[in-house]
Amino acid sequence: MNIADEIDRLHKLHQSGALTDAEFAQAKEKLLAGLNAGNAETSASNSNAENPFAQLNYLRRSKTDQWIGGVCGGLGKFTGMQSWIWRLVFVIFVACFGFGIIFYLLAWIFIPEED
């Protein structure tokens, strides 16, 4: 449903008496504020669409949440997941596939430490 349909629906509710003048004005303002916020999100997502790796600049190794090099703590902060989940993933990749250690060492070398 687009913005014009929503405003039309609100107008019909207002005309039928289901919404008071104040409720209609408040609902219309809320709808238009959501439209403006959506435009801001769209422009932000367009800038990220131009450079999909721009967010990787914020990936840092953790100084406080580390066992070895802080890679899992940094990945946890970056992705919003718990760092123990990343540690478990690395252990599984080491045990099952053998290349988890290589990836961890490369991440330790190439991901900068947080300030």
PDB file of C-alpha atoms in Angstrom:
ATOM      1  CA  MET A   1       0.000   0.000   0.000  1.00  0.00           C
ATOM      2  CA  ASN A   2       1.449   3.369  -0.966  1.00  0.00           C
ATOM      3  CA  ILE A   3       1.292   6.685   0.883  1.00  0.00           C
ATOM      4  CA  ALA A   4      -1.661   8.006  -1.145  1.00  0.00           C
ATOM      5  CA  ASP A   5      -3.751   4.947  -0.265  1.00  0.00           C
ATOM      6  CA  GLU A   6      -2.906   5.322   3.419  1.00  0.00           C
ATOM      7  CA  ILE A   7      -3.855   8.998   3.461  1.00  0.00           C
ATOM      8  CA  ASP A   8      -7.088   8.193   1.589  1.00  0.00           C
ATOM      9  CA  ARG A   9      -7.905   5.497   4.149  1.00  0.00           C
ATOM     10  CA  LEU A  10      -7.274   7.926   7.012  1.00  0.00           C
ATOM     11  CA  HIS A  11      -9.449  10.561   5.283  1.00  0.00           C
ATOM     12  CA  LYS A  12     -12.331   8.077   4.922  1.00  0.00           C
ATOM     13  CA  LEU A  13     -12.039   7.112   8.590  1.00  0.00           C
ATOM     14  CA  HIS A  14     -12.064  10.801   9.520  1.00  0.00           C
ATOM     15  CA  GLN A  15     -15.138  11.502   7.374  1.00  0.00           C
ATOM     16  CA  SER A  16     -17.023   8.524   8.833  1.00  0.00           C
ATOM     17  CA  GLY A  17     -16.377   9.844  12.339  1.00  0.00           C
ATOM     18  CA  ALA A  18     -14.056   7.026  13.411  1.00  0.00           C
ATOM     19  CA  LEU A  19     -11.222   9.537  13.876  1.00  0.00           C
ATOM     20  CA  THR A  20     -11.410  12.921  15.535  1.00  0.00           C
ATOM     21  CA  ASP A  21      -9.677  15.941  14.030  1.00  0.00           C
ATOM     22  CA  ALA A  22      -6.760  15.570  16.447  1.00  0.00           C
ATOM     23  CA  GLU A  23      -6.426  11.828  15.798  1.00  0.00           C
ATOM     24  CA  PHE A  24      -6.519  12.383  12.038  1.00  0.00           C
ATOM     25  CA  ALA A  25      -3.839  15.068  12.235  1.00  0.00           C
ATOM     26  CA  GLN A  26      -1.673  12.914  14.501  1.00  0.00           C
ATOM     27  CA  ALA A  27      -2.012   9.832  12.263  1.00  0.00           C
ATOM     28  CA  LYS A  28      -1.229  11.890   9.168  1.00  0.00           C
ATOM     29  CA  GLU A  29       1.883  13.406  10.815  1.00  0.00           C
ATOM     30  CA  LYS A  30       3.026   9.947  11.906  1.00  0.00           C
ATOM     31  CA  LEU A  31       2.535   8.585   8.398  1.00  0.00           C
ATOM     32  CA  LEU A  32       4.464  11.450   6.826  1.00  0.00           C
ATOM     33  CA  ALA A  33       7.242  11.169   9.438  1.00  0.00           C
ATOM     34  CA  GLY A  34       7.566   7.482   8.579  1.00  0.00           C
ATOM     35  CA  LEU A  35       7.804   8.419   4.910  1.00  0.00           C
ATOM     36  CA  ASN A  36      10.625  10.892   5.627  1.00  0.00           C
ATOM     37  CA  ALA A  37      12.452   8.316   7.762  1.00  0.00           C
ATOM     38  CA  GLY A  38      12.032   5.761   4.974  1.00  0.00           C
ATOM     39  CA  ASN A  39      13.580   8.192   2.499  1.00  0.00           C
ATOM     40  CA  ALA A  40      16.573   8.694   4.812  1.00  0.00           C
ATOM     41  CA  GLU A  41      17.004   4.919   5.159  1.00  0.00           C
ATOM     42  CA  THR A  42      16.710   4.493   1.400  1.00  0.00           C
ATOM     43  CA  SER A  43      19.406   7.078   0.756  1.00  0.00           C
ATOM     44  CA  ALA A  44      21.649   5.441   3.370  1.00  0.00           C
ATOM     45  CA  SER A  45      21.089   2.012   1.850  1.00  0.00           C
ATOM     46  CA  ASN A  46      21.808   3.453  -1.611  1.00  0.00           C
ATOM     47  CA  SER A  47      25.175   4.739  -0.409  1.00  0.00           C
ATOM     48  CA  ASN A  48      25.902   1.277   1.013  1.00  0.00           C
ATOM     49  CA  ALA A  49      24.728  -0.281  -2.258  1.00  0.00           C
ATOM     50  CA  GLU A  50      27.334   1.756  -4.098  1.00  0.00           C
ATOM     51  CA  ASN A  51      30.102   0.363  -1.863  1.00  0.00           C
ATOM     52  CA  PRO A  52      28.999  -2.893  -0.208  1.00  0.00           C
ATOM     53  CA  PHE A  53      32.308  -3.224   1.666  1.00  0.00           C
ATOM     54  CA  ALA A  54      32.086   0.209   3.344  1.00  0.00           C
ATOM     55  CA  GLN A  55      30.920  -1.344   6.632  1.00  0.00           C
ATOM     56  CA  LEU A  56      34.027  -3.551   6.778  1.00  0.00           C
ATOM     57  CA  ASN A  57      36.040  -0.459   7.666  1.00  0.00           C
ATOM     58  CA  TYR A  58      34.446  -0.647  11.129  1.00  0.00           C
ATOM     59  CA  LEU A  59      35.600  -4.224  11.795  1.00  0.00           C
ATOM     60  CA  ARG A  60      38.264  -4.229  14.526  1.00  0.00           C
ATOM     61  CA  ARG A  61      39.860  -6.850  16.785  1.00  0.00           C
ATOM     62  CA  SER A  62      38.740  -6.486  20.376  1.00  0.00           C
ATOM     63  CA  LYS A  63      41.159  -5.541  23.154  1.00  0.00           C
ATOM     64  CA  THR A  64      38.755  -6.406  25.960  1.00  0.00           C
ATOM     65  CA  ASP A  65      36.982  -9.540  24.676  1.00  0.00           C
ATOM     66  CA  GLN A  66      39.854 -11.732  23.565  1.00  0.00           C
ATOM     67  CA  TRP A  67      41.314 -15.143  24.254  1.00  0.00           C
ATOM     68  CA  ILE A  68      44.096 -15.179  21.687  1.00  0.00           C
ATOM     69  CA  GLY A  69      44.007 -12.269  19.237  1.00  0.00           C
ATOM     70  CA  GLY A  70      40.611 -10.629  19.732  1.00  0.00           C
ATOM     71  CA  VAL A  71      39.282 -11.715  16.331  1.00  0.00           C
ATOM     72  CA  CYS A  72      36.162 -13.419  17.705  1.00  0.00           C
ATOM     73  CA  GLY A  73      35.442 -10.540  20.071  1.00  0.00           C
ATOM     74  CA  GLY A  74      35.723  -8.085  17.200  1.00  0.00           C
ATOM     75  CA  LEU A  75      33.498 -10.202  14.966  1.00  0.00           C
ATOM     76  CA  GLY A  76      30.999 -10.395  17.813  1.00  0.00           C
ATOM     77  CA  LYS A  77      30.851  -6.629  18.165  1.00  0.00           C
ATOM     78  CA  PHE A  78      30.676  -6.142  14.398  1.00  0.00           C
ATOM     79  CA  THR A  79      27.867  -8.639  13.781  1.00  0.00           C
ATOM     80  CA  GLY A  80      25.971  -8.245  17.056  1.00  0.00           C
ATOM     81  CA  MET A  81      26.391 -11.938  17.906  1.00  0.00           C
ATOM     82  CA  GLN A  82      28.012 -13.269  21.052  1.00  0.00           C
ATOM     83  CA  SER A  83      31.744 -13.833  20.723  1.00  0.00           C
ATOM     84  CA  TRP A  84      31.471 -17.403  22.056  1.00  0.00           C
ATOM     85  CA  ILE A  85      29.440 -18.286  18.957  1.00  0.00           C
ATOM     86  CA  TRP A  86      32.319 -17.107  16.750  1.00  0.00           C
ATOM     87  CA  ARG A  87      34.776 -19.078  18.863  1.00  0.00           C
ATOM     88  CA  LEU A  88      32.626 -22.174  18.448  1.00  0.00           C
ATOM     89  CA  VAL A  89      32.490 -21.617  14.670  1.00  0.00           C
ATOM     90  CA  PHE A  90      36.276 -21.385  14.492  1.00  0.00           C
ATOM     91  CA  VAL A  91      36.692 -24.554  16.586  1.00  0.00           C
ATOM     92  CA  ILE A  92      34.236 -26.420  14.341  1.00  0.00           C
ATOM     93  CA  PHE A  93      36.033 -25.236  11.211  1.00  0.00           C
ATOM     94  CA  VAL A  94      39.383 -26.305  12.668  1.00  0.00           C
ATOM     95  CA  ALA A  95      38.070 -29.710  13.741  1.00  0.00           C
ATOM     96  CA  CYS A  96      36.005 -30.522  10.653  1.00  0.00           C
ATOM     97  CA  PHE A  97      37.681 -28.781   7.774  1.00  0.00           C
ATOM     98  CA  GLY A  98      41.102 -27.732   9.052  1.00  0.00           C
ATOM     99  CA  PHE A  99      41.146 -24.258   7.555  1.00  0.00           C
ATOM    100  CA  GLY A 100      39.736 -22.388  10.567  1.00  0.00           C
ATOM    101  CA  ILE A 101      43.233 -21.804  11.938  1.00  0.00           C
ATOM    102  CA  ILE A 102      44.382 -20.288   8.652  1.00  0.00           C
ATOM    103  CA  PHE A 103      41.396 -17.972   8.512  1.00  0.00           C
ATOM    104  CA  TYR A 104      41.900 -16.945  12.149  1.00  0.00           C
ATOM    105  CA  LEU A 105      45.587 -16.177  11.571  1.00  0.00           C
ATOM    106  CA  LEU A 106      44.802 -14.137   8.444  1.00  0.00           C
ATOM    107  CA  ALA A 107      42.110 -12.231  10.326  1.00  0.00           C
ATOM    108  CA  TRP A 108      44.553 -11.631  13.197  1.00  0.00           C
ATOM    109  CA  ILE A 109      47.086 -10.198  10.731  1.00  0.00           C
ATOM    110  CA  PHE A 110      44.774  -8.107   8.540  1.00  0.00           C
ATOM    111  CA  ILE A 111      42.036  -6.865  10.909  1.00  0.00           C
ATOM    112  CA  PRO A 112      43.332  -3.840  12.817  1.00  0.00           C
ATOM    113  CA  GLU A 113      43.040  -3.652  16.596  1.00  0.00           C
ATOM    114  CA  GLU A 114      40.464  -1.294  18.071  1.00  0.00           C
ATOM    115  CA  ASP A 115      41.673   2.039  19.419  1.00  0.00           C
TER     116      ASP A 115
END
